[in-house]
Tab-separated table of C-alpha atoms in Angstrom:
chain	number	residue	atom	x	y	z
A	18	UNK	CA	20.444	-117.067	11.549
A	19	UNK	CA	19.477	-119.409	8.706
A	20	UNK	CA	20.214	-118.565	5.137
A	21	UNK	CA	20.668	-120.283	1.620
A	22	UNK	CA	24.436	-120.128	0.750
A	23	UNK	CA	26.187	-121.091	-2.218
A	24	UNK	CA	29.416	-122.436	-1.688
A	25	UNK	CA	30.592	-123.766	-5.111
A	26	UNK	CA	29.018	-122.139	-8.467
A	27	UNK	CA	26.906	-124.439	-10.033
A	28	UNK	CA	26.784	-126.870	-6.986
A	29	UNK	CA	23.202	-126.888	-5.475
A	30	UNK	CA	23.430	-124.507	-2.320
A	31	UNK	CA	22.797	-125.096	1.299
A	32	UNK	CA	21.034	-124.062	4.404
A	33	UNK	CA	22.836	-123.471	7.040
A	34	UNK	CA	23.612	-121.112	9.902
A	35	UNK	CA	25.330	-118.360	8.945
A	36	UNK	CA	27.003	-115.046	11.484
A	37	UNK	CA	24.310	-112.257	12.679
A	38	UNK	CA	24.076	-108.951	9.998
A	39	UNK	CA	25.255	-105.803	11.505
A	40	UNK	CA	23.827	-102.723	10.649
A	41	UNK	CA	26.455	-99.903	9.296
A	42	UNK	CA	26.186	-96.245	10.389
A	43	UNK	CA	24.191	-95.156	7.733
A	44	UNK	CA	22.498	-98.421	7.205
A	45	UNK	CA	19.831	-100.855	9.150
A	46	UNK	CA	19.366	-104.960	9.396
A	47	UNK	CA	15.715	-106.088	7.834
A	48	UNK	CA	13.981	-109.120	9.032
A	49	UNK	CA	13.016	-110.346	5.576
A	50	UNK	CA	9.214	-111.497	5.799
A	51	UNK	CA	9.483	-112.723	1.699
A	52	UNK	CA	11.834	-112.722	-1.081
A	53	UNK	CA	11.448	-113.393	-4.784
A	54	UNK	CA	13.502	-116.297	-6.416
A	55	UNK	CA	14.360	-114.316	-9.629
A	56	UNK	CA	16.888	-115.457	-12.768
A	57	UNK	CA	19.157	-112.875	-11.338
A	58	UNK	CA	19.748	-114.979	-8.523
A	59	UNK	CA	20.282	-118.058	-11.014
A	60	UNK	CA	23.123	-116.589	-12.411
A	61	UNK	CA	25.023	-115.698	-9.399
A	62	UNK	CA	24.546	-118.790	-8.638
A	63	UNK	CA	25.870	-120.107	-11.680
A	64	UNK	CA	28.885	-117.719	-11.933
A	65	UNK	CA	28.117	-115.356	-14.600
A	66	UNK	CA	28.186	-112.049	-12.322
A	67	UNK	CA	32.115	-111.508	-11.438
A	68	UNK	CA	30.793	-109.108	-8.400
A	69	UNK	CA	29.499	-112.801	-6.774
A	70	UNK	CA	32.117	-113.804	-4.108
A	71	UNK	CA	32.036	-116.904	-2.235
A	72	UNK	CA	30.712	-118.084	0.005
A	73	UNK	CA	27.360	-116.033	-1.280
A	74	UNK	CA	23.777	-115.944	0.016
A	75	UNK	CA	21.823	-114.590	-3.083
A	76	UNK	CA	18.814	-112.786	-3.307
A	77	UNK	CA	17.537	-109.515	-3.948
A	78	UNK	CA	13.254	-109.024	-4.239
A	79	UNK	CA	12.449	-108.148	-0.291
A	80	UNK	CA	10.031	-106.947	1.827
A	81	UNK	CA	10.285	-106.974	5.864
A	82	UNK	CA	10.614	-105.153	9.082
A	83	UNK	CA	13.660	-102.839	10.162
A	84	UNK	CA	15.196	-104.781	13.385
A	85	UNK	CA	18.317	-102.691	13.695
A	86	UNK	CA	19.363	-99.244	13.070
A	87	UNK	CA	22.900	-97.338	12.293
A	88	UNK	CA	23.190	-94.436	14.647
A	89	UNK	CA	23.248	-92.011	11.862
A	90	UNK	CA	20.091	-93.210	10.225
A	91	UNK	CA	17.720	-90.583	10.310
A	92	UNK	CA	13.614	-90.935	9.829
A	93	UNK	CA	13.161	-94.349	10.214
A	94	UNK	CA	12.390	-96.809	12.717
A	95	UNK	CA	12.480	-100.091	14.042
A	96	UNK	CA	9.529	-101.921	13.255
A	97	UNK	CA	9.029	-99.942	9.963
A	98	UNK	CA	7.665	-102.259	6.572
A	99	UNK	CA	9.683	-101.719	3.633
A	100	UNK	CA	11.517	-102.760	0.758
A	101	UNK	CA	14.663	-102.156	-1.508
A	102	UNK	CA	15.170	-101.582	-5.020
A	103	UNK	CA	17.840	-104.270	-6.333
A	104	UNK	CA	20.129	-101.410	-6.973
A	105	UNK	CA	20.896	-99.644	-4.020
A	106	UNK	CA	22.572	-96.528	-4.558
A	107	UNK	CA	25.445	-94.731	-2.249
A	108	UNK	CA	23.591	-91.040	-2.819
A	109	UNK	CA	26.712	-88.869	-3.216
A	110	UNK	CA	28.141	-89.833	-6.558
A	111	UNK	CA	27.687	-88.234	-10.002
A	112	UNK	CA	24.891	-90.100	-10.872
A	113	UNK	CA	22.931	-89.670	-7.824
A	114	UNK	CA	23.390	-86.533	-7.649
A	115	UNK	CA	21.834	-86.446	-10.922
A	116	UNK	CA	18.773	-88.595	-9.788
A	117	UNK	CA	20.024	-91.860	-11.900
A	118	UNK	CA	20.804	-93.771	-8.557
A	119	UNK	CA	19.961	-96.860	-10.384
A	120	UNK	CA	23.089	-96.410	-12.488
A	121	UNK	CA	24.949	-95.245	-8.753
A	122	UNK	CA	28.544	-95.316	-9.523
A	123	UNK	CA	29.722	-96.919	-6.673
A	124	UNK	CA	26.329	-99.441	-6.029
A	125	UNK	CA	25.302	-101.745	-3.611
A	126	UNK	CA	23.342	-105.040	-4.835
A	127	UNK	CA	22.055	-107.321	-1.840
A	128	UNK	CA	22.426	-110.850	-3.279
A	129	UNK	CA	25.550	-109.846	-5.702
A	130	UNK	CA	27.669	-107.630	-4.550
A	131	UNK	CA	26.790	-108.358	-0.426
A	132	UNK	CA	24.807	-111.319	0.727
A	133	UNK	CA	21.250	-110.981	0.317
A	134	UNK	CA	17.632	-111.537	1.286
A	135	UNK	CA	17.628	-115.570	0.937
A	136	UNK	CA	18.523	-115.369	4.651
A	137	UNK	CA	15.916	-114.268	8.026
A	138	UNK	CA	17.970	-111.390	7.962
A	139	UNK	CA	20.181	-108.928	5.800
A	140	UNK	CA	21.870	-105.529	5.803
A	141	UNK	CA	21.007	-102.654	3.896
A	142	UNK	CA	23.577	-99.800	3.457
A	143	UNK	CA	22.534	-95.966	2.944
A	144	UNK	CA	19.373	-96.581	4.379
A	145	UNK	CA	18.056	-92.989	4.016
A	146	UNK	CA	18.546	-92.771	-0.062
A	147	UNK	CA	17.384	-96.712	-0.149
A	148	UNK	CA	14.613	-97.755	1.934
A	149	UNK	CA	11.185	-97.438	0.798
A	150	UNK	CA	8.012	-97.539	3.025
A	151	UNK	CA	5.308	-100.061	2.607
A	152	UNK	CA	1.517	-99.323	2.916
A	153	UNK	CA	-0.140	-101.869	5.384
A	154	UNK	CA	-2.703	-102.858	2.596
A	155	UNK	CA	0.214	-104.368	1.108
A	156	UNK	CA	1.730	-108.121	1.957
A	157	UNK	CA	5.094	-108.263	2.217
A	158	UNK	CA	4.858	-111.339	-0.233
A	159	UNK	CA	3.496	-108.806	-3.076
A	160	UNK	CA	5.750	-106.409	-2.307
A	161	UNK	CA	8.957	-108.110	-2.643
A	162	UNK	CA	8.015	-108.453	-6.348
A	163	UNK	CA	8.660	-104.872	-6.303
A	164	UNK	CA	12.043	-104.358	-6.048
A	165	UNK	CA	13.391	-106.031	-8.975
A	166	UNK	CA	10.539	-107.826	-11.649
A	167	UNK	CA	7.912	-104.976	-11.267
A	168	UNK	CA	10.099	-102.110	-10.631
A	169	UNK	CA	12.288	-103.230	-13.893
A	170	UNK	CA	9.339	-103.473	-15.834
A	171	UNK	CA	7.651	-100.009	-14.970
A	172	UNK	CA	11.351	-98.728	-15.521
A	173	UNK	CA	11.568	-100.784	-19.097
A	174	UNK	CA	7.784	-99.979	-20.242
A	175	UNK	CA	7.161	-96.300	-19.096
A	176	UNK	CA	10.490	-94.648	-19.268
A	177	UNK	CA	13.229	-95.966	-21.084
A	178	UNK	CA	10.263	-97.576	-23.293
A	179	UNK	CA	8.096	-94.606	-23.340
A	180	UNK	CA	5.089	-97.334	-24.085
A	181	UNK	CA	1.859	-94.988	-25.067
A	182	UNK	CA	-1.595	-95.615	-25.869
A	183	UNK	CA	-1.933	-97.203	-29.275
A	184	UNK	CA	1.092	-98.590	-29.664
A	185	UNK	CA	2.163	-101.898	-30.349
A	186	UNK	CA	4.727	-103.544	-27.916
A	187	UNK	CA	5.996	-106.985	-27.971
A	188	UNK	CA	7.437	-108.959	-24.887
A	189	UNK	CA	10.236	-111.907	-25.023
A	190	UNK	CA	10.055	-113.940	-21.898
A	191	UNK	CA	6.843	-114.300	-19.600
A	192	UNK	CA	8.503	-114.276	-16.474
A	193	UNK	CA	8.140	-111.903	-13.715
A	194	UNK	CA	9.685	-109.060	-15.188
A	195	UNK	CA	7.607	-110.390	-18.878
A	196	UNK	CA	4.473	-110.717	-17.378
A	197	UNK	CA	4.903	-107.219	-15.144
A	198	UNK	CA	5.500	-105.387	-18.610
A	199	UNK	CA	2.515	-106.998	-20.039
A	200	UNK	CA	0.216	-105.340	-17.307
A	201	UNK	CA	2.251	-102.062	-17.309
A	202	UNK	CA	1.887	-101.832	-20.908
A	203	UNK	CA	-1.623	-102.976	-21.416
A	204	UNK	CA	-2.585	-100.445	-18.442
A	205	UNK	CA	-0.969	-97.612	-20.511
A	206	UNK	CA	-2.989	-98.361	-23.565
A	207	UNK	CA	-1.103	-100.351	-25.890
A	208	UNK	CA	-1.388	-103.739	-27.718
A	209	UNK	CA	0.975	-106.609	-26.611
A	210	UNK	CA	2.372	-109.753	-28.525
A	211	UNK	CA	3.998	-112.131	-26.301
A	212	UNK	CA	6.692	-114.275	-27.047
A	213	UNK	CA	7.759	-117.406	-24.715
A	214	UNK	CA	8.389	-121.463	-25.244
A	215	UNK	CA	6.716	-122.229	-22.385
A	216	UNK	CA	2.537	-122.726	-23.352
A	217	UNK	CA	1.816	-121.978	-19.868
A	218	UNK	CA	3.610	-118.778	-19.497
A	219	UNK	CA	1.739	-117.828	-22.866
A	220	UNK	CA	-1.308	-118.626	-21.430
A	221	UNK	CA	-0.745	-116.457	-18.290
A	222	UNK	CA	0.553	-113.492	-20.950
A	223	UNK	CA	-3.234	-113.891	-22.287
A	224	UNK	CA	-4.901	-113.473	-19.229
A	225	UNK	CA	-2.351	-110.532	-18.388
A	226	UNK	CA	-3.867	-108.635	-21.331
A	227	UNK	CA	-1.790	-109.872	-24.447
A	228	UNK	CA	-3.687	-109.572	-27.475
A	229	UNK	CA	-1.204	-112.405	-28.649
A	230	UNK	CA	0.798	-115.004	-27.450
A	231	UNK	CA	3.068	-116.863	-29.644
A	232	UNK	CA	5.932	-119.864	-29.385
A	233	UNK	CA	9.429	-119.089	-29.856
A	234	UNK	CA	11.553	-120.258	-32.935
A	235	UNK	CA	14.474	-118.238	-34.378
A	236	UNK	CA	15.394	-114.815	-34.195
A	237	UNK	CA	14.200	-113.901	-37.834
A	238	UNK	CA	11.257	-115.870	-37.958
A	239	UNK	CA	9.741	-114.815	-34.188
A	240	UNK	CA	10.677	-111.197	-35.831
A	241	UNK	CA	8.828	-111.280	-39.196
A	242	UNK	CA	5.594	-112.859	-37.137
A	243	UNK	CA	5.242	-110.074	-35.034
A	244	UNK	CA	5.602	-107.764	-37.469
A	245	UNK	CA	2.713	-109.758	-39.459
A	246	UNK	CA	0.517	-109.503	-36.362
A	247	UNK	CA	1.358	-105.943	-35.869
A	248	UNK	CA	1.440	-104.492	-38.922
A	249	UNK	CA	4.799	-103.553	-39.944
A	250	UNK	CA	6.233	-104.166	-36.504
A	251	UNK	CA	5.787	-103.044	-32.869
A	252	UNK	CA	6.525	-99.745	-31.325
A	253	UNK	CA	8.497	-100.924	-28.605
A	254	UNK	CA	10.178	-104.536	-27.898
A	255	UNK	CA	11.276	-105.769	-24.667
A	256	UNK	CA	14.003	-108.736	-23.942
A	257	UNK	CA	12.693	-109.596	-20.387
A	258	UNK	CA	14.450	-112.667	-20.189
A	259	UNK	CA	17.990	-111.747	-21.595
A	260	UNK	CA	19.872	-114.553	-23.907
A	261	UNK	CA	21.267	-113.999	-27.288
A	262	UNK	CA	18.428	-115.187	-29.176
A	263	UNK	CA	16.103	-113.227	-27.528
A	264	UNK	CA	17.767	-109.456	-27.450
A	265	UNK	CA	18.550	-110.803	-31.623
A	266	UNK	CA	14.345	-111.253	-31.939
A	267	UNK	CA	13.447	-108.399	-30.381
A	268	UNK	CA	14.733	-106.678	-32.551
A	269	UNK	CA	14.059	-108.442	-35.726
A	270	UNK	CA	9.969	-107.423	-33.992
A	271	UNK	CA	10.739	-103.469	-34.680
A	272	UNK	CA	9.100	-101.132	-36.759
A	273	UNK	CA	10.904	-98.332	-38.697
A	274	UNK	CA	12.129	-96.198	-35.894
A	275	UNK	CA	11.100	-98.376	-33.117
A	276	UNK	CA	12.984	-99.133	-29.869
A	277	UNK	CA	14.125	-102.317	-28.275
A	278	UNK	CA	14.610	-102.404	-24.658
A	279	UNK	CA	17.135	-104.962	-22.769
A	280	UNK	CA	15.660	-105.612	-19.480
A	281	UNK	CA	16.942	-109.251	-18.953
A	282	UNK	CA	20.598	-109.416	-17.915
A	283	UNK	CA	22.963	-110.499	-20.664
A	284	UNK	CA	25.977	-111.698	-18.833
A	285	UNK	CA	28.580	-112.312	-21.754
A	286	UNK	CA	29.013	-116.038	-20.650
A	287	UNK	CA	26.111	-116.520	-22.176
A	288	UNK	CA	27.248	-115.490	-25.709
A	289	UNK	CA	27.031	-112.453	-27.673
A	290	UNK	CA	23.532	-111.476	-29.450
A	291	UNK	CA	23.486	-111.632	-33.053
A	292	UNK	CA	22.332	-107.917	-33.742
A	293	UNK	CA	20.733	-107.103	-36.907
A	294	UNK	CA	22.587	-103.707	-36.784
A	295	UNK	CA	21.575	-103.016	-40.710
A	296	UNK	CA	18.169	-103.240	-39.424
A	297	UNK	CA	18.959	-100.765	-36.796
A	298	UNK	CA	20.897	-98.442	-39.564
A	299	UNK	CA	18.322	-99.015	-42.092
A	300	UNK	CA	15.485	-98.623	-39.334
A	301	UNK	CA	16.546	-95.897	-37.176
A	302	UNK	CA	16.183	-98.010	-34.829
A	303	UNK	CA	17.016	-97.495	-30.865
A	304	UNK	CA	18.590	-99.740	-28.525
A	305	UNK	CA	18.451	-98.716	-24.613
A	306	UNK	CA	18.875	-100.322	-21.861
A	307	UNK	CA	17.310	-100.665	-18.134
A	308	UNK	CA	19.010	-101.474	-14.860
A	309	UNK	CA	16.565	-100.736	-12.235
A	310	UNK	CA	14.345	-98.308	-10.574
A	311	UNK	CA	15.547	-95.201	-8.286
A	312	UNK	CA	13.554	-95.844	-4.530
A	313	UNK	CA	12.012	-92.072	-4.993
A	314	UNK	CA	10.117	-93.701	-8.071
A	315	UNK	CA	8.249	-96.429	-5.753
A	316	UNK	CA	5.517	-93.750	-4.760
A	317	UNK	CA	4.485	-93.068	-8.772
A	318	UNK	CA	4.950	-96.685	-8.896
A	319	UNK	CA	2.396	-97.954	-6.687
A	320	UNK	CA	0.060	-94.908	-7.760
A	321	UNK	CA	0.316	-97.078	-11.328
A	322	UNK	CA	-0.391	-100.190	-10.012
A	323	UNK	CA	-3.493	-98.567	-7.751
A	324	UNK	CA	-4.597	-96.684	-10.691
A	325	UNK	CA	-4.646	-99.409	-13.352
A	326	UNK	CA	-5.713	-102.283	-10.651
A	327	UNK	CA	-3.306	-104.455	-11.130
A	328	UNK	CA	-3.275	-107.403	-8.880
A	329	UNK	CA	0.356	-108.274	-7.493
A	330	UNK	CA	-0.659	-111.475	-5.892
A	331	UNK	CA	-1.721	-112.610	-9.328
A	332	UNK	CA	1.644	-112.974	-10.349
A	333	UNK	CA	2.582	-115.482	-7.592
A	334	UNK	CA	2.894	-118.992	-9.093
A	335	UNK	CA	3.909	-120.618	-6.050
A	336	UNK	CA	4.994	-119.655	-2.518
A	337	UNK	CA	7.861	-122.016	-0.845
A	338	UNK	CA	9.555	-121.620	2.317
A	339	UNK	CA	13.780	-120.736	2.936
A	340	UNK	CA	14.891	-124.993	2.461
A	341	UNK	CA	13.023	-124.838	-0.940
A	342	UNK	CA	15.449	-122.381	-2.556
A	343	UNK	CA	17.937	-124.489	-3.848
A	344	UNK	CA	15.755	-126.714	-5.844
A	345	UNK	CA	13.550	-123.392	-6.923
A	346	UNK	CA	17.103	-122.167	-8.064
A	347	UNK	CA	17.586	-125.891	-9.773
A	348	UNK	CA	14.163	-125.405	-11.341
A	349	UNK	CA	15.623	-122.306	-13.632
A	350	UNK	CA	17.755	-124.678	-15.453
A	351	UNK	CA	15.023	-125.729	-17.576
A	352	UNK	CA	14.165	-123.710	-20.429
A	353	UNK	CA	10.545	-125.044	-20.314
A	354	UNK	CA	9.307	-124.118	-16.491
A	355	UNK	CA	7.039	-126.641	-15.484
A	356	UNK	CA	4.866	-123.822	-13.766
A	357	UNK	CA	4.046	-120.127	-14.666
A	358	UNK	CA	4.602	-116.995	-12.031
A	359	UNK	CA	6.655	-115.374	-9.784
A	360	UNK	CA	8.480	-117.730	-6.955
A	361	UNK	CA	8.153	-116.065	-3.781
A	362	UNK	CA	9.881	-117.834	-0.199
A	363	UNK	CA	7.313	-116.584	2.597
A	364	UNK	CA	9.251	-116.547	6.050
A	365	UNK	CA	7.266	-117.449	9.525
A	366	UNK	CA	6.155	-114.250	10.388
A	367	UNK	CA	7.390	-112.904	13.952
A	368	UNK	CA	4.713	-109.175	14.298
């Protein structure tokens, strides 16, 4: 099979042929009918997560078709639609047992710890605590925003945020996972101020719902403006895109007893955020943070996005095919995207 595989960090990867997934015992192969291109897969590429081994096919936002089952994979078949969370969980450990599989202590991440979905093909382990159906009335190109942007932003917005009606919630970084907690929170009543360098992801923030949209400049200054346009500061803040700077501003946006939410990765090559901590003392501030969504949340999930109608395919900026990756990857270098949505690689479909 073909898949995108990076051979040197920081090199521009390759397409090439690459040995036939095998399903484990408990787990199945997916024929991946679309994957997102996400900054998650930008930094494996680049090095920063020390689970990446190489060679590494990257990847992690599918939807597709089961093609091949374990033999002790029960209630599922071949030919089912579905999709992952990023997180896959083993469903025996503490945690799980607990129901915080997407903190699984011994987890499985297609596209950093295993090869992932920017291949035709991939494994899936633990199939039974991991896989989640897909409804027919949804594309496989929507629904492999799921798994990591809109499932970390439902996550970041409506539980470790706790995002209610009147509030006020500012958003760093318009992205996928940015522009997903716009709708989320907008949908659940609140007032948004969005915060990105790029005009045209501000612009897309605006017609997500943002009652603002503002440029980025330092840490202090982004802060005190939000707190201007909010009145003393906003409810909840959310770092969707996950630098120093950022996580520093979001903070600097809070209200007295407001919380800040880290939903972008911080790996620490990247530096260490300059934390206002005597704002947090002096502000009872909380800090949390998010790392995915448990698969038995996907149902509530999709209820949300049915209930608020909020249109997936409206996030799509631009839909490329597998021998596009590496410049898409390339393309995340800039700090100033030239373009404005979620990256999705649509495969040839075989059903």
């Amino acid at each position: 099979m073909r898949a995108v595989v990076i051979e040197e960090f920081g090199v521009l990867p390759v397409v090439r042929e690459v040995p036939e997934p095998v399903a484990a015992p408990v787990g199945v192969v997916i024929e991946v009918e679309a994957t997102g291109v996400c900054r998650s897969d930008w930094h494996s590429w680049q090095g920063h997560d020390a689970a990446v081994r190489l060679p590494h096919v990257a990847g992690h936002e599918l939807a597709g078709r089961i093609v091949a089952l374990g033999e002790g994979v029960r209630g599922w078949e071949i030919g089912a639609r579905v999709t992952v969370p990023f997180v896959c969980a083993c469903g025996s450990c503490a945690q799980c047992a607990k129901g915080d599989q997407q903190i699984c202590d011994r987890e499985f991440q297609p596209g950093a710890t295993h090869w992932g979905s920017f291949a035709e093909r991939v494994a899936i382990e633990h199939a039974e605590v991991n896989l989640v159906a897909l409804p027919d009335s949804l594309p496989s190109s929507e629904a492999a925003a799921l798994g990591c942007r809109f499932g970390t932003a439902f996550r970041a917005v409506l539980r470790q945020g706790r995002v209610s009606a009147g509030q006020w919630v500012a958003v760093y970084g318009c992205g996928g996972v940015g522009i997903s907690a716009i709708l989320l929170a907008v949908a659940a009543g609140a007032k948004v101020v969005a915060v990105d360098v790029s005009p045209h992801a501000r612009e897309l923030a605006e017609k997500s719902g943002a009652t603002y949209s503002i440029d980025f400049t330092t840490p202090e200054a982004v802060g005190e403006r939000v707190r201007e346009l909010t009145g003393g500061g906003a409810h909840v803040s959310l770092d969707c895109l996950g630098a120093p700077q950022t996580c520093a501003a979001s903070i600097w946006s809070l209200r007295k007893r407001g919380r800040h939410v880290q939903a972008g990765l911080m790996p620490p090559a990247q530096g260490i955020a300059p934390i206002p901590m005597h704002r947090v003392i002096g502000g009872e501030l909380e800090i949390v943070g998010i790392h995915g969504l448990q698969a038995y949340e996907y149902p509530e999930m999709l209820r949300t996005i049915d209930a608020a109608g909020i249109d997936l395919g409206a996030l799509i900026g631009r839909r490329i095919g597998l021998d596009d990756v590496p410049a898409a990857l390339a393309g995340m270098s800039d700090p100033v995207p030239a373009r404005a949505g979620v990256t999705v690689v649509e495969f040839t479909q075989r059903h």
